[in-house]
Amino acid sequence: TRPTLLVSACLLGQPVRYDGHSKGLPATLRDTLAARYRLVVICPEVAGGLPTPRPAAEIHGGDGHAVLRRDATVRTGAGGDVSAEFIAGAAQALQLAQQHGCRIALLKANSPSCGNRQVYSGRFDGQLQDGQGVTAALLGAHGIRVYNETQLELLLAKLAD
Ligand code: SF4
């Protein structure tokens, strides 16, 4: 049977991003993934109770690991604290991944939830910095390898392991 892969909903074309749009992968790539994996799909921010569209949010004072330790917060541009929703969404994503036996995930780069390598600075200045989003951090802490959409070749090569 095919292994399971947790995937960001917006990468599969679901219009769940803060701006009400998706960031869907090309159809051929989606087909390749679906042929090789059983896809388990979630948008952590929607799962955590946030509406779509919603104000853009960034992590202040650290990365997703710091948010999970309550040492940093996720805030909208207007200053609203949405940390609780981001943490709840991460917990839902972890639960879903564990329920389906996902050892790997393909999550959208640079998102304050899904980013696996970089997130925005927290100053809403368009600058990226090293660090993980809240969901990527929680999944990683539980041994799930997180890839982003620019690392698809790595992910597909992993099947040859
Ligand atoms: Fe996509 Fe993740 Fe943002 Fe949801 S939280 S819109 S799945 S990047």
PDB file of N, CA, C and O and ligand atoms in Angstrom, residues 7-11 14-18 21 23 42-46 54 86 107-115 135, ligand 1:
ATOM      1  N   VAL A   7      -0.457  16.827   3.636  1.00  0.00           N
ATOM      2  CA  VAL A   7      -0.235  17.902   2.662  1.00  0.00           C
ATOM      3  C   VAL A   7      -1.020  19.149   3.050  1.00  0.00           C
ATOM      4  O   VAL A   7      -2.185  19.060   3.469  1.00  0.00           O
ATOM      5  N   SER A   8      -0.388  20.315   2.865  1.00  0.00           N
ATOM      6  CA  SER A   8      -1.093  21.596   3.022  1.00  0.00           C
ATOM      7  C   SER A   8      -2.232  21.686   2.000  1.00  0.00           C
ATOM      8  O   SER A   8      -2.010  21.517   0.795  1.00  0.00           O
ATOM      9  N   ALA A   9      -3.413  22.026   2.473  1.00  0.00           N
ATOM     10  CA  ALA A   9      -4.584  22.087   1.592  1.00  0.00           C
ATOM     11  C   ALA A   9      -4.392  23.084   0.451  1.00  0.00           C
ATOM     12  O   ALA A   9      -4.830  22.848  -0.674  1.00  0.00           O
ATOM     13  N   CYS A  10      -3.723  24.202   0.715  1.00  0.00           N
ATOM     14  CA  CYS A  10      -3.578  25.215  -0.343  1.00  0.00           C
ATOM     15  C   CYS A  10      -2.705  24.714  -1.487  1.00  0.00           C
ATOM     16  O   CYS A  10      -2.869  25.156  -2.624  1.00  0.00           O
ATOM     17  N   LEU A  11      -1.786  23.776  -1.214  1.00  0.00           N
ATOM     18  CA  LEU A  11      -0.946  23.230  -2.282  1.00  0.00           C
ATOM     19  C   LEU A  11      -1.745  22.331  -3.210  1.00  0.00           C
ATOM     20  O   LEU A  11      -1.339  22.062  -4.327  1.00  0.00           O
ATOM     21  N   GLN A  14      -6.921  24.066  -2.754  1.00  0.00           N
ATOM     22  CA  GLN A  14      -8.063  24.534  -1.948  1.00  0.00           C
ATOM     23  C   GLN A  14      -7.858  26.015  -1.586  1.00  0.00           C
ATOM     24  O   GLN A  14      -6.779  26.406  -1.140  1.00  0.00           O
ATOM     25  N   PRO A  15      -8.895  26.844  -1.784  1.00  0.00           N
ATOM     26  CA  PRO A  15      -8.758  28.296  -1.575  1.00  0.00           C
ATOM     27  C   PRO A  15      -8.850  28.680  -0.106  1.00  0.00           C
ATOM     28  O   PRO A  15      -9.745  29.400   0.324  1.00  0.00           O
ATOM     29  N   VAL A  16      -7.872  28.212   0.678  1.00  0.00           N
ATOM     30  CA  VAL A  16      -7.917  28.375   2.136  1.00  0.00           C
ATOM     31  C   VAL A  16      -6.902  29.378   2.659  1.00  0.00           C
ATOM     32  O   VAL A  16      -6.801  29.593   3.862  1.00  0.00           O
ATOM     33  N   ARG A  17      -6.130  30.019   1.754  1.00  0.00           N
ATOM     34  CA  ARG A  17      -5.111  30.954   2.236  1.00  0.00           C
ATOM     35  C   ARG A  17      -5.767  32.191   2.850  1.00  0.00           C
ATOM     36  O   ARG A  17      -6.938  32.478   2.617  1.00  0.00           O
ATOM     37  N   TYR A  18      -4.965  32.939   3.593  1.00  0.00           N
ATOM     38  CA  TYR A  18      -5.496  34.124   4.277  1.00  0.00           C
ATOM     39  C   TYR A  18      -6.215  35.057   3.307  1.00  0.00           C
ATOM     40  O   TYR A  18      -7.196  35.703   3.651  1.00  0.00           O
ATOM     41  N   HIS A  21      -7.216  32.700  -1.549  1.00  0.00           N
ATOM     42  CA  HIS A  21      -6.738  32.007  -2.742  1.00  0.00           C
ATOM     43  C   HIS A  21      -6.022  30.716  -2.350  1.00  0.00           C
ATOM     44  O   HIS A  21      -5.857  30.418  -1.164  1.00  0.00           O
ATOM     45  N   LYS A  23      -2.525  28.075  -3.516  1.00  0.00           N
ATOM     46  CA  LYS A  23      -1.200  28.108  -4.144  1.00  0.00           C
ATOM     47  C   LYS A  23      -0.982  26.734  -4.728  1.00  0.00           C
ATOM     48  O   LYS A  23      -0.014  26.048  -4.411  1.00  0.00           O
ATOM     49  N   ILE A  42      -4.814  18.925   5.060  1.00  0.00           N
ATOM     50  CA  ILE A  42      -5.306  19.818   6.122  1.00  0.00           C
ATOM     51  C   ILE A  42      -4.785  21.241   5.899  1.00  0.00           C
ATOM     52  O   ILE A  42      -3.684  21.427   5.380  1.00  0.00           O
ATOM     53  N   CYS A  43      -5.593  22.218   6.264  1.00  0.00           N
ATOM     54  CA  CYS A  43      -5.122  23.597   6.445  1.00  0.00           C
ATOM     55  C   CYS A  43      -5.143  23.839   7.946  1.00  0.00           C
ATOM     56  O   CYS A  43      -6.219  23.954   8.551  1.00  0.00           O
ATOM     57  N   PRO A  44      -3.984  23.901   8.587  1.00  0.00           N
ATOM     58  CA  PRO A  44      -3.960  24.055  10.045  1.00  0.00           C
ATOM     59  C   PRO A  44      -4.666  25.327  10.532  1.00  0.00           C
ATOM     60  O   PRO A  44      -5.286  25.313  11.602  1.00  0.00           O
ATOM     61  N   GLU A  45      -4.564  26.399   9.784  1.00  0.00           N
ATOM     62  CA  GLU A  45      -5.181  27.656  10.265  1.00  0.00           C
ATOM     63  C   GLU A  45      -6.705  27.555  10.257  1.00  0.00           C
ATOM     64  O   GLU A  45      -7.367  28.024  11.186  1.00  0.00           O
ATOM     65  N   VAL A  46      -7.256  26.947   9.217  1.00  0.00           N
ATOM     66  CA  VAL A  46      -8.702  26.736   9.182  1.00  0.00           C
ATOM     67  C   VAL A  46      -9.098  25.723  10.266  1.00  0.00           C
ATOM     68  O   VAL A  46     -10.074  25.924  10.998  1.00  0.00           O
ATOM     69  N   ARG A  54      -8.745  35.803   6.014  1.00  0.00           N
ATOM     70  CA  ARG A  54      -8.392  36.235   7.376  1.00  0.00           C
ATOM     71  C   ARG A  54      -7.214  37.192   7.275  1.00  0.00           C
ATOM     72  O   ARG A  54      -6.497  37.180   6.263  1.00  0.00           O
ATOM     73  N   PHE A  86      -3.420  29.169  16.090  1.00  0.00           N
ATOM     74  CA  PHE A  86      -2.302  28.518  15.389  1.00  0.00           C
ATOM     75  C   PHE A  86      -1.854  27.262  16.135  1.00  0.00           C
ATOM     76  O   PHE A  86      -1.520  26.254  15.519  1.00  0.00           O
ATOM     77  N   LEU A 107       4.467  20.661   3.164  1.00  0.00           N
ATOM     78  CA  LEU A 107       3.775  21.862   3.639  1.00  0.00           C
ATOM     79  C   LEU A 107       4.283  23.097   2.901  1.00  0.00           C
ATOM     80  O   LEU A 107       5.441  23.174   2.494  1.00  0.00           O
ATOM     81  N   LYS A 108       3.400  24.079   2.792  1.00  0.00           N
ATOM     82  CA  LYS A 108       3.682  25.310   2.043  1.00  0.00           C
ATOM     83  C   LYS A 108       4.815  26.106   2.695  1.00  0.00           C
ATOM     84  O   LYS A 108       4.771  26.394   3.898  1.00  0.00           O
ATOM     85  N   ALA A 109       5.783  26.478   1.873  1.00  0.00           N
ATOM     86  CA  ALA A 109       6.938  27.239   2.367  1.00  0.00           C
ATOM     87  C   ALA A 109       6.524  28.600   2.922  1.00  0.00           C
ATOM     88  O   ALA A 109       5.573  29.224   2.440  1.00  0.00           O
ATOM     89  N   ASN A 110       7.275  29.056   3.930  1.00  0.00           N
ATOM     90  CA  ASN A 110       7.248  30.439   4.442  1.00  0.00           C
ATOM     91  C   ASN A 110       5.985  30.831   5.219  1.00  0.00           C
ATOM     92  O   ASN A 110       5.875  31.970   5.669  1.00  0.00           O
ATOM     93  N   SER A 111       5.057  29.907   5.376  1.00  0.00           N
ATOM     94  CA  SER A 111       3.826  30.210   6.126  1.00  0.00           C
ATOM     95  C   SER A 111       4.103  30.189   7.629  1.00  0.00           C
ATOM     96  O   SER A 111       4.899  29.381   8.099  1.00  0.00           O
ATOM     97  N   PRO A 112       3.432  31.064   8.405  1.00  0.00           N
ATOM     98  CA  PRO A 112       3.625  31.029   9.863  1.00  0.00           C
ATOM     99  C   PRO A 112       3.118  29.734  10.494  1.00  0.00           C
ATOM    100  O   PRO A 112       3.478  29.412  11.622  1.00  0.00           O
ATOM    101  N   SER A 113       2.304  28.971   9.768  1.00  0.00           N
ATOM    102  CA  SER A 113       1.926  27.628  10.219  1.00  0.00           C
ATOM    103  C   SER A 113       2.803  26.570   9.575  1.00  0.00           C
ATOM    104  O   SER A 113       3.384  25.727  10.247  1.00  0.00           O
ATOM    105  N   CYS A 114       2.857  26.609   8.237  1.00  0.00           N
ATOM    106  CA  CYS A 114       3.373  25.476   7.472  1.00  0.00           C
ATOM    107  C   CYS A 114       4.847  25.575   7.099  1.00  0.00           C
ATOM    108  O   CYS A 114       5.447  24.576   6.708  1.00  0.00           O
ATOM    109  N   GLY A 115       5.458  26.754   7.164  1.00  0.00           N
ATOM    110  CA  GLY A 115       6.842  26.925   6.713  1.00  0.00           C
ATOM    111  C   GLY A 115       7.795  25.986   7.437  1.00  0.00           C
ATOM    112  O   GLY A 115       7.770  25.899   8.657  1.00  0.00           O
ATOM    113  N   THR A 135       2.944  24.723  12.927  1.00  0.00           N
ATOM    114  CA  THR A 135       2.615  23.324  12.607  1.00  0.00           C
ATOM    115  C   THR A 135       3.862  22.548  12.216  1.00  0.00           C
ATOM    116  O   THR A 135       4.063  21.408  12.672  1.00  0.00           O
TER     117      THR A 135
HETATM  118 FE1  SF4 B   1      -1.832  26.761   3.242  1.00  0.00          FE
HETATM  119 FE2  SF4 B   1      -0.835  26.094   5.606  1.00  0.00          FE
HETATM  120 FE3  SF4 B   1      -1.606  28.604   5.146  1.00  0.00          FE
HETATM  121 FE4  SF4 B   1      -3.443  26.704   5.364  1.00  0.00          FE
HETATM  122  S1  SF4 B   1      -2.048  27.369   6.975  1.00  0.00           S
HETATM  123  S2  SF4 B   1      -3.370  28.278   3.804  1.00  0.00           S
HETATM  124  S3  SF4 B   1      -2.400  24.956   4.446  1.00  0.00           S
HETATM  125  S4  SF4 B   1       0.078  27.522   4.154  1.00  0.00           S
END
